[in-house]
PDB file of C-alpha atoms in Angstrom:
ATOM      1  CA  MET A   1     -80.040   5.053  45.469  1.00 53.00           C
ATOM      2  CA  GLU A   2     -78.804   2.930  47.244  1.00 51.00           C
ATOM      3  CA  LEU A   3     -78.706  -0.115  45.301  1.00 50.00           C
ATOM      4  CA  VAL A   4     -76.518   1.736  42.894  1.00 49.00           C
ATOM      5  CA  GLU A   5     -74.131   2.607  45.009  1.00 53.00           C
ATOM      6  CA  GLU A   6     -73.821  -0.743  46.217  1.00 54.00           C
ATOM      7  CA  SER A   7     -74.099  -2.516  42.645  1.00 56.00           C
ATOM      8  CA  MET A   8     -70.634   0.256  41.797  1.00 51.00           C
ATOM      9  CA  LEU A   9     -69.242  -1.035  45.392  1.00 48.00           C
ATOM     10  CA  LYS A  10     -69.604  -4.181  44.237  1.00 51.00           C
ATOM     11  CA  ALA A  11     -68.111  -3.647  40.483  1.00 50.00           C
ATOM     12  CA  LEU A  12     -65.119  -1.431  41.919  1.00 50.00           C
ATOM     13  CA  GLY A  13     -64.695  -4.217  44.805  1.00 50.00           C
ATOM     14  CA  PHE A  14     -64.449  -7.087  41.384  1.00 44.00           C
ATOM     15  CA  ALA A  15     -62.296  -4.605  39.600  1.00 49.00           C
ATOM     16  CA  CYS A  16     -59.974  -4.666  42.128  1.00 46.00           C
ATOM     17  CA  LEU A  17     -59.873  -8.127  43.161  1.00 43.00           C
ATOM     18  CA  VAL A  18     -59.257  -9.220  39.344  1.00 43.00           C
ATOM     19  CA  LEU A  19     -56.130  -6.148  39.207  1.00 48.00           C
ATOM     20  CA  LEU A  20     -54.580  -8.207  42.028  1.00 43.00           C
ATOM     21  CA  ILE A  21     -54.884 -11.888  40.379  1.00 43.00           C
ATOM     22  CA  GLY A  22     -53.294  -9.871  37.434  1.00 43.00           C
ATOM     23  CA  VAL A  23     -50.708  -8.726  39.562  1.00 43.00           C
ATOM     24  CA  LEU A  24     -50.300 -11.560  41.275  1.00 40.00           C
ATOM     25  CA  VAL A  25     -49.687 -14.065  37.683  1.00 41.00           C
ATOM     26  CA  GLY A  26     -47.132 -11.765  36.821  1.00 45.00           C
ATOM     27  CA  MET A  27     -45.179 -11.308  39.622  1.00 46.00           C
ATOM     28  CA  GLN A  28     -44.725 -15.306  39.631  1.00 47.00           C
ATOM     29  CA  ALA A  29     -44.571 -15.577  35.860  1.00 49.00           C
ATOM     30  CA  ASP A  30     -41.707 -13.019  36.371  1.00 55.00           C
ATOM     31  CA  ASP A  31     -39.857 -14.922  39.124  1.00 57.00           C
ATOM     32  CA  ALA A  32     -40.170 -18.502  36.541  1.00 55.00           C
ATOM     33  CA  ARG A  33     -38.538 -15.816  33.843  1.00 58.00           C
ATOM     34  CA  THR A  34     -35.571 -15.235  36.069  1.00 63.00           C
ATOM     35  CA  SER A  35     -35.045 -18.291  37.330  1.00 67.00           C
ATOM     36  CA  PHE A  36     -35.204 -19.924  33.788  1.00 60.00           C
ATOM     37  CA  ILE A  37     -32.474 -17.258  32.889  1.00 69.00           C
ATOM     38  CA  GLU A  38     -30.565 -17.791  35.825  1.00 69.00           C
ATOM     39  CA  ASP A  39     -30.203 -21.613  35.117  1.00 69.00           C
ATOM     40  CA  GLN A  40     -29.397 -20.997  32.107  1.00 67.00           C
ATOM     41  CA  ILE A  41     -26.043 -18.503  32.842  1.00 68.00           C
ATOM     42  CA  GLU A  42     -25.113 -20.493  35.917  1.00 70.00           C
ATOM     43  CA  GLU A  43     -24.633 -23.022  32.874  1.00 67.00           C
ATOM     44  CA  SER A  44     -23.292 -21.267  30.469  1.00 63.00           C
ATOM     45  CA  ASN A  45     -20.575 -20.677  33.662  1.00 65.00           C
ATOM     46  CA  ILE A  46     -20.065 -24.492  34.014  1.00 65.00           C
ATOM     47  CA  LYS A  47     -19.151 -24.967  30.301  1.00 64.00           C
ATOM     48  CA  ALA A  48     -17.019 -21.776  30.112  1.00 65.00           C
ATOM     49  CA  GLN A  49     -15.066 -22.628  33.363  1.00 66.00           C
ATOM     50  CA  THR A  50     -14.872 -26.442  31.810  1.00 64.00           C
ATOM     51  CA  PHE A  51     -13.378 -24.893  28.661  1.00 64.00           C
ATOM     52  CA  ILE A  52     -10.929 -23.262  30.834  1.00 65.00           C
ATOM     53  CA  VAL A  53      -9.688 -26.101  32.823  1.00 64.00           C
ATOM     54  CA  THR A  54     -10.044 -27.993  29.636  1.00 64.00           C
ATOM     55  CA  GLU A  55      -7.448 -25.391  28.357  1.00 63.00           C
ATOM     56  CA  ASN A  56      -4.803 -25.452  30.944  1.00 64.00           C
ATOM     57  CA  TYR A  57      -5.034 -29.249  31.175  1.00 62.00           C
ATOM     58  CA  LEU A  58      -4.069 -29.723  27.168  1.00 62.00           C
ATOM     59  CA  SER A  59      -1.883 -26.832  26.478  1.00 63.00           C
ATOM     60  CA  GLU A  60       1.616 -28.916  25.841  1.00 60.00           C
ATOM     61  CA  SER A  61      -0.563 -30.525  23.455  1.00 59.00           C
ATOM     62  CA  SER A  62      -2.202 -28.328  20.246  1.00 63.00           C
ATOM     63  CA  GLN A  63      -3.380 -31.517  18.706  1.00 66.00           C
ATOM     64  CA  ASN A  64      -5.495 -32.424  21.288  1.00 76.00           C
ATOM     65  CA  TYR A  65      -6.262 -28.753  22.213  1.00 79.00           C
ATOM     66  CA  CYS A  66      -8.109 -28.727  18.702  1.00 84.00           C
ATOM     67  CA  ARG A  67      -9.483 -31.564  18.651  1.00 82.00           C
ATOM     68  CA  VAL A  68     -11.871 -31.419  21.826  1.00 79.00           C
ATOM     69  CA  VAL A  69     -12.074 -27.709  21.643  1.00 80.00           C
ATOM     70  CA  SER A  70     -13.722 -27.896  18.379  1.00 82.00           C
ATOM     71  CA  GLY A  71     -16.699 -29.303  19.398  1.00 81.00           C
ATOM     72  CA  GLN A  72     -17.219 -27.709  22.654  1.00 81.00           C
ATOM     73  CA  ILE A  73     -16.445 -23.841  21.282  1.00 82.00           C
ATOM     74  CA  PRO A  74     -20.276 -24.296  18.771  1.00 84.00           C
ATOM     75  CA  GLU A  75     -22.354 -25.747  21.944  1.00 83.00           C
ATOM     76  CA  ILE A  76     -21.394 -22.744  24.233  1.00 81.00           C
ATOM     77  CA  ALA A  77     -21.859 -20.313  21.615  1.00 83.00           C
ATOM     78  CA  GLU A  78     -24.843 -21.730  20.630  1.00 83.00           C
ATOM     79  CA  GLY A  79     -25.978 -21.716  24.446  1.00 83.00           C
ATOM     80  CA  ASN A  80     -24.809 -18.044  25.026  1.00 81.00           C
ATOM     81  CA  ALA A  81     -27.017 -17.046  22.025  1.00 82.00           C
ATOM     82  CA  GLN A  82     -30.185 -18.800  23.401  1.00 82.00           C
ATOM     83  CA  ILE A  83     -29.762 -16.235  26.198  1.00 80.00           C
ATOM     84  CA  GLY A  84     -29.475 -13.662  24.298  1.00 80.00           C
ATOM     85  CA  ARG A  85     -32.241 -14.016  22.591  1.00 78.00           C
ATOM     86  CA  ASP A  86     -34.481 -15.897  25.731  1.00 80.00           C
ATOM     87  CA  LEU A  87     -33.314 -12.185  27.351  1.00 78.00           C
ATOM     88  CA  GLN A  88     -34.807  -9.933  24.916  1.00 74.00           C
ATOM     89  CA  SER A  89     -37.846 -11.717  24.045  1.00 73.00           C
ATOM     90  CA  MET A  90     -38.607 -12.223  28.285  1.00 68.00           C
ATOM     91  CA  SER A  91     -37.383  -8.666  29.068  1.00 62.00           C
ATOM     92  CA  GLY A  92     -40.043  -6.470  27.477  1.00 58.00           C
ATOM     93  CA  LYS A  93     -43.304  -8.988  29.203  1.00 58.00           C
ATOM     94  CA  SER A  94     -41.113  -8.252  33.152  1.00 54.00           C
ATOM     95  CA  ILE A  95     -44.159  -6.630  35.220  1.00 49.00           C
ATOM     96  CA  THR A  96     -42.043  -6.095  38.317  1.00 52.00           C
ATOM     97  CA  ARG A  97     -38.533  -7.243  38.296  1.00 58.00           C
ATOM     98  CA  THR A  98     -36.902  -4.674  35.720  1.00 63.00           C
ATOM     99  CA  ASN A  99     -33.653  -4.951  37.640  1.00 70.00           C
ATOM    100  CA  ASP A 100     -33.392  -8.317  37.939  1.00 73.00           C
ATOM    101  CA  TYR A 101     -33.296  -8.620  34.024  1.00 74.00           C
ATOM    102  CA  ASP A 102     -30.664  -5.837  33.624  1.00 78.00           C
ATOM    103  CA  GLN A 103     -28.963  -7.211  36.005  1.00 80.00           C
ATOM    104  CA  LEU A 104     -28.931 -10.374  33.866  1.00 82.00           C
ATOM    105  CA  LYS A 105     -28.271  -8.965  30.958  1.00 83.00           C
ATOM    106  CA  ARG A 106     -24.265  -7.853  32.912  1.00 84.00           C
ATOM    107  CA  LYS A 107     -23.969 -10.913  33.386  1.00 84.00           C
ATOM    108  CA  TYR A 108     -24.685 -12.306  30.340  1.00 86.00           C
ATOM    109  CA  TYR A 109     -22.024  -9.520  28.802  1.00 90.00           C
ATOM    110  CA  VAL A 110     -19.670 -10.602  30.954  1.00 88.00           C
ATOM    111  CA  ASN A 111     -20.230 -14.269  29.201  1.00 87.00           C
ATOM    112  CA  GLN A 112     -20.142 -12.647  26.177  1.00 89.00           C
ATOM    113  CA  LEU A 113     -16.714 -11.121  26.431  1.00 90.00           C
ATOM    114  CA  ARG A 114     -15.632 -14.733  27.526  1.00 87.00           C
ATOM    115  CA  LEU A 115     -16.406 -16.495  24.683  1.00 88.00           C
ATOM    116  CA  TYR A 116     -15.107 -14.393  21.930  1.00 92.00           C
ATOM    117  CA  ASN A 117     -11.974 -13.974  24.021  1.00 89.00           C
ATOM    118  CA  MET A 118     -11.956 -17.779  23.882  1.00 86.00           C
ATOM    119  CA  LEU A 119     -12.743 -18.204  20.217  1.00 89.00           C
ATOM    120  CA  GLU A 120     -10.073 -15.711  19.674  1.00 89.00           C
ATOM    121  CA  GLY A 121      -8.196 -18.429  21.413  1.00 87.00           C
ATOM    122  CA  TYR A 122      -8.867 -21.198  19.618  1.00 87.00           C
ATOM    123  CA  ARG A 123      -8.946 -19.278  16.171  1.00 88.00           C
ATOM    124  CA  ASP A 124      -5.242 -18.451  16.918  1.00 88.00           C
ATOM    125  CA  ARG A 125      -4.198 -21.260  18.324  1.00 85.00           C
ATOM    126  CA  CYS A 126      -5.726 -23.918  16.254  1.00 87.00           C
ATOM    127  CA  ASP A 127      -5.990 -21.716  12.603  1.00 88.00           C
ATOM    128  CA  ALA A 128      -9.270 -22.542  12.564  1.00 87.00           C
ATOM    129  CA  ASP A 129     -11.236 -20.558  10.471  1.00 87.00           C
ATOM    130  CA  THR A 130     -14.101 -18.705  12.434  1.00 89.00           C
ATOM    131  CA  THR A 131     -15.430 -15.276  12.165  1.00 90.00           C
ATOM    132  CA  SER A 132     -16.124 -12.983  15.160  1.00 92.00           C
ATOM    133  CA  VAL A 133     -19.224 -10.127  14.971  1.00 94.00           C
ATOM    134  CA  PHE A 134     -19.960  -7.841  17.480  1.00 95.00           C
ATOM    135  CA  TYR A 135     -23.816  -6.819  16.902  1.00 96.00           C
ATOM    136  CA  PHE A 136     -24.663  -3.482  18.446  1.00 96.00           C
ATOM    137  CA  PHE A 137     -28.220  -2.663  18.156  1.00 94.00           C
ATOM    138  CA  ASP A 138     -31.091  -0.868  19.672  1.00 92.00           C
ATOM    139  CA  SER A 139     -34.869  -0.887  19.590  1.00 89.00           C
ATOM    140  CA  SER A 140     -34.752   0.510  15.792  1.00 93.00           C
ATOM    141  CA  ILE A 141     -36.293  -0.862  13.281  1.00 94.00           C
ATOM    142  CA  ASP A 142     -33.068  -1.096  11.064  1.00 96.00           C
ATOM    143  CA  SER A 143     -31.813  -3.280  14.588  1.00 94.00           C
ATOM    144  CA  GLN A 144     -34.410  -5.450  13.881  1.00 92.00           C
ATOM    145  CA  ARG A 145     -33.925  -5.933  10.603  1.00 94.00           C
ATOM    146  CA  GLN A 146     -29.654  -6.395  11.172  1.00 94.00           C
ATOM    147  CA  GLY A 147     -30.987  -8.941  13.528  1.00 91.00           C
ATOM    148  CA  ALA A 148     -32.401 -10.981  11.140  1.00 91.00           C
ATOM    149  CA  VAL A 149     -30.266 -10.721   8.369  1.00 93.00           C
ATOM    150  CA  LEU A 150     -27.208 -11.688  10.810  1.00 91.00           C
ATOM    151  CA  THR A 151     -29.241 -15.110  11.599  1.00 87.00           C
ATOM    152  CA  GLU A 152     -30.178 -15.584   7.806  1.00 87.00           C
ATOM    153  CA  TYR A 153     -26.156 -16.185   7.432  1.00 88.00           C
ATOM    154  CA  ARG A 154     -25.101 -18.217   9.768  1.00 82.00           C
ATOM    155  CA  ASN A 155     -27.838 -20.491   9.773  1.00 81.00           C
ATOM    156  CA  GLN A 156     -27.718 -20.114   5.579  1.00 80.00           C
ATOM    157  CA  VAL A 157     -24.402 -19.790   4.266  1.00 74.00           C
ATOM    158  CA  ASP A 158     -21.492 -19.472   7.333  1.00 70.00           C
ATOM    159  CA  ASN A 159     -22.154 -21.639  10.361  1.00 74.00           C
ATOM    160  CA  GLU A 160     -18.489 -20.873  11.431  1.00 82.00           C
ATOM    161  CA  THR A 161     -19.342 -17.254  12.307  1.00 88.00           C
ATOM    162  CA  TYR A 162     -20.383 -16.304  15.930  1.00 91.00           C
ATOM    163  CA  VAL A 163     -22.308 -13.323  16.677  1.00 91.00           C
ATOM    164  CA  PHE A 164     -21.816 -11.564  20.269  1.00 93.00           C
ATOM    165  CA  SER A 165     -25.436  -8.842  20.647  1.00 91.00           C
ATOM    166  CA  PHE A 166     -24.819  -6.163  22.581  1.00 93.00           C
ATOM    167  CA  ASN A 167     -27.870  -4.146  23.574  1.00 91.00           C
ATOM    168  CA  LEU A 168     -27.110  -0.513  23.212  1.00 93.00           C
ATOM    169  CA  GLU A 169     -29.983   0.609  25.764  1.00 89.00           C
ATOM    170  CA  THR A 170     -28.161  -1.310  28.482  1.00 85.00           C
ATOM    171  CA  ASP A 171     -27.276   0.152  31.717  1.00 80.00           C
ATOM    172  CA  ASP A 172     -24.284   0.096  33.828  1.00 83.00           C
ATOM    173  CA  SER A 173     -22.715  -2.513  31.922  1.00 88.00           C
ATOM    174  CA  ALA A 174     -18.830  -2.046  32.531  1.00 91.00           C
ATOM    175  CA  VAL A 175     -18.341  -4.634  29.548  1.00 92.00           C
ATOM    176  CA  LEU A 176     -20.381  -2.436  26.806  1.00 93.00           C
ATOM    177  CA  ASP A 177     -18.810   0.633  27.951  1.00 94.00           C
ATOM    178  CA  ILE A 178     -15.480  -1.103  27.324  1.00 93.00           C
ATOM    179  CA  LEU A 179     -16.769  -2.098  23.606  1.00 95.00           C
ATOM    180  CA  ARG A 180     -18.549   0.981  23.316  1.00 94.00           C
ATOM    181  CA  GLU A 181     -15.446   3.512  23.730  1.00 95.00           C
ATOM    182  CA  ASP A 182     -13.098   0.554  22.147  1.00 95.00           C
ATOM    183  CA  TYR A 183     -14.841   0.794  19.318  1.00 96.00           C
ATOM    184  CA  ASN A 184     -16.477   4.344  19.019  1.00 95.00           C
ATOM    185  CA  VAL A 185     -20.389   2.896  18.929  1.00 96.00           C
ATOM    186  CA  THR A 186     -22.564   5.627  19.222  1.00 93.00           C
ATOM    187  CA  ASP A 187     -25.444   4.216  16.953  1.00 93.00           C
ATOM    188  CA  ALA A 188     -27.093   0.714  16.093  1.00 95.00           C
ATOM    189  CA  PRO A 189     -26.642  -1.058  14.185  1.00 96.00           C
ATOM    190  CA  THR A 190     -23.048  -1.358  14.210  1.00 96.00           C
ATOM    191  CA  LEU A 191     -21.004  -4.407  13.209  1.00 96.00           C
ATOM    192  CA  VAL A 192     -17.304  -5.023  14.094  1.00 96.00           C
ATOM    193  CA  VAL A 193     -16.225  -7.969  12.239  1.00 94.00           C
ATOM    194  CA  ASN A 194     -12.879  -9.398  13.895  1.00 92.00           C
ATOM    195  CA  GLY A 195     -12.363  -6.920  16.469  1.00 90.00           C
ATOM    196  CA  ASN A 196     -10.852  -4.343  12.950  1.00 89.00           C
ATOM    197  CA  GLN A 197     -13.978  -3.639  10.871  1.00 92.00           C
ATOM    198  CA  THR A 198     -16.756  -1.924  11.163  1.00 94.00           C
ATOM    199  CA  TYR A 199     -19.887  -1.250  10.154  1.00 95.00           C
ATOM    200  CA  ARG A 200     -22.622   1.497  11.020  1.00 95.00           C
ATOM    201  CA  GLY A 201     -25.828   1.203   9.696  1.00 95.00           C
ATOM    202  CA  TYR A 202     -27.822  -1.380   7.859  1.00 95.00           C
ATOM    203  CA  THR A 203     -25.755  -3.392   6.334  1.00 94.00           C
ATOM    204  CA  PRO A 204     -27.737  -5.730   3.859  1.00 92.00           C
ATOM    205  CA  LEU A 205     -27.636  -9.681   3.304  1.00 90.00           C
ATOM    206  CA  GLU A 206     -25.319  -9.448  -0.467  1.00 88.00           C
ATOM    207  CA  GLU A 207     -23.576  -6.896   1.017  1.00 89.00           C
ATOM    208  CA  MET A 208     -22.792  -9.257   4.508  1.00 86.00           C
ATOM    209  CA  ARG A 209     -21.632 -12.089   1.868  1.00 85.00           C
ATOM    210  CA  ASP A 210     -18.805  -9.980   0.273  1.00 85.00           C
ATOM    211  CA  ILE A 211     -17.349  -8.667   3.780  1.00 82.00           C
ATOM    212  CA  LEU A 212     -17.366 -11.997   6.065  1.00 76.00           C
TER     213      LEU A 212
END
């Protein structure tokens, strides 16, 4: 009887040790993921600030402004899109730092709106043939399908379309709250094209070719 109890205690102790190691490894992974995204957001901020400084410096020369900015916009947009992809894929893996990921999402949404404003200014000033799309999504299957269609459209049809993604399941984001109210977004997926065309529900690729 004592031998059985001793074996059970050893097994329980081993299980606790394995659990503890798993938690510690998970915490280290959370730290690494959070630090990685924080570095990406900081790099995005530096590029956005560089854009604003350049815009102010070249304010009197539209020709030079358009030439310089036309090369900066795609780079900043791609960096921001990558941050969004990383946030979306990594947040579900977090064990201990959910609040940190939520804060990073809020920072990311500020960057998204800032980039949108920069793009709109560039389009107006340089008569650029670009399209801006606000993409509001959640964890539904339709939202996943819509995200895949938007990626396919931009990669294969029109790389001058810039997509700004916002997860409706994010809490305490002033940017998201303003956009939801502005465009009366209640369900996902929802697309808002160039600030004045709203499409609710899943939009297939064929239809997207017609509206964008």
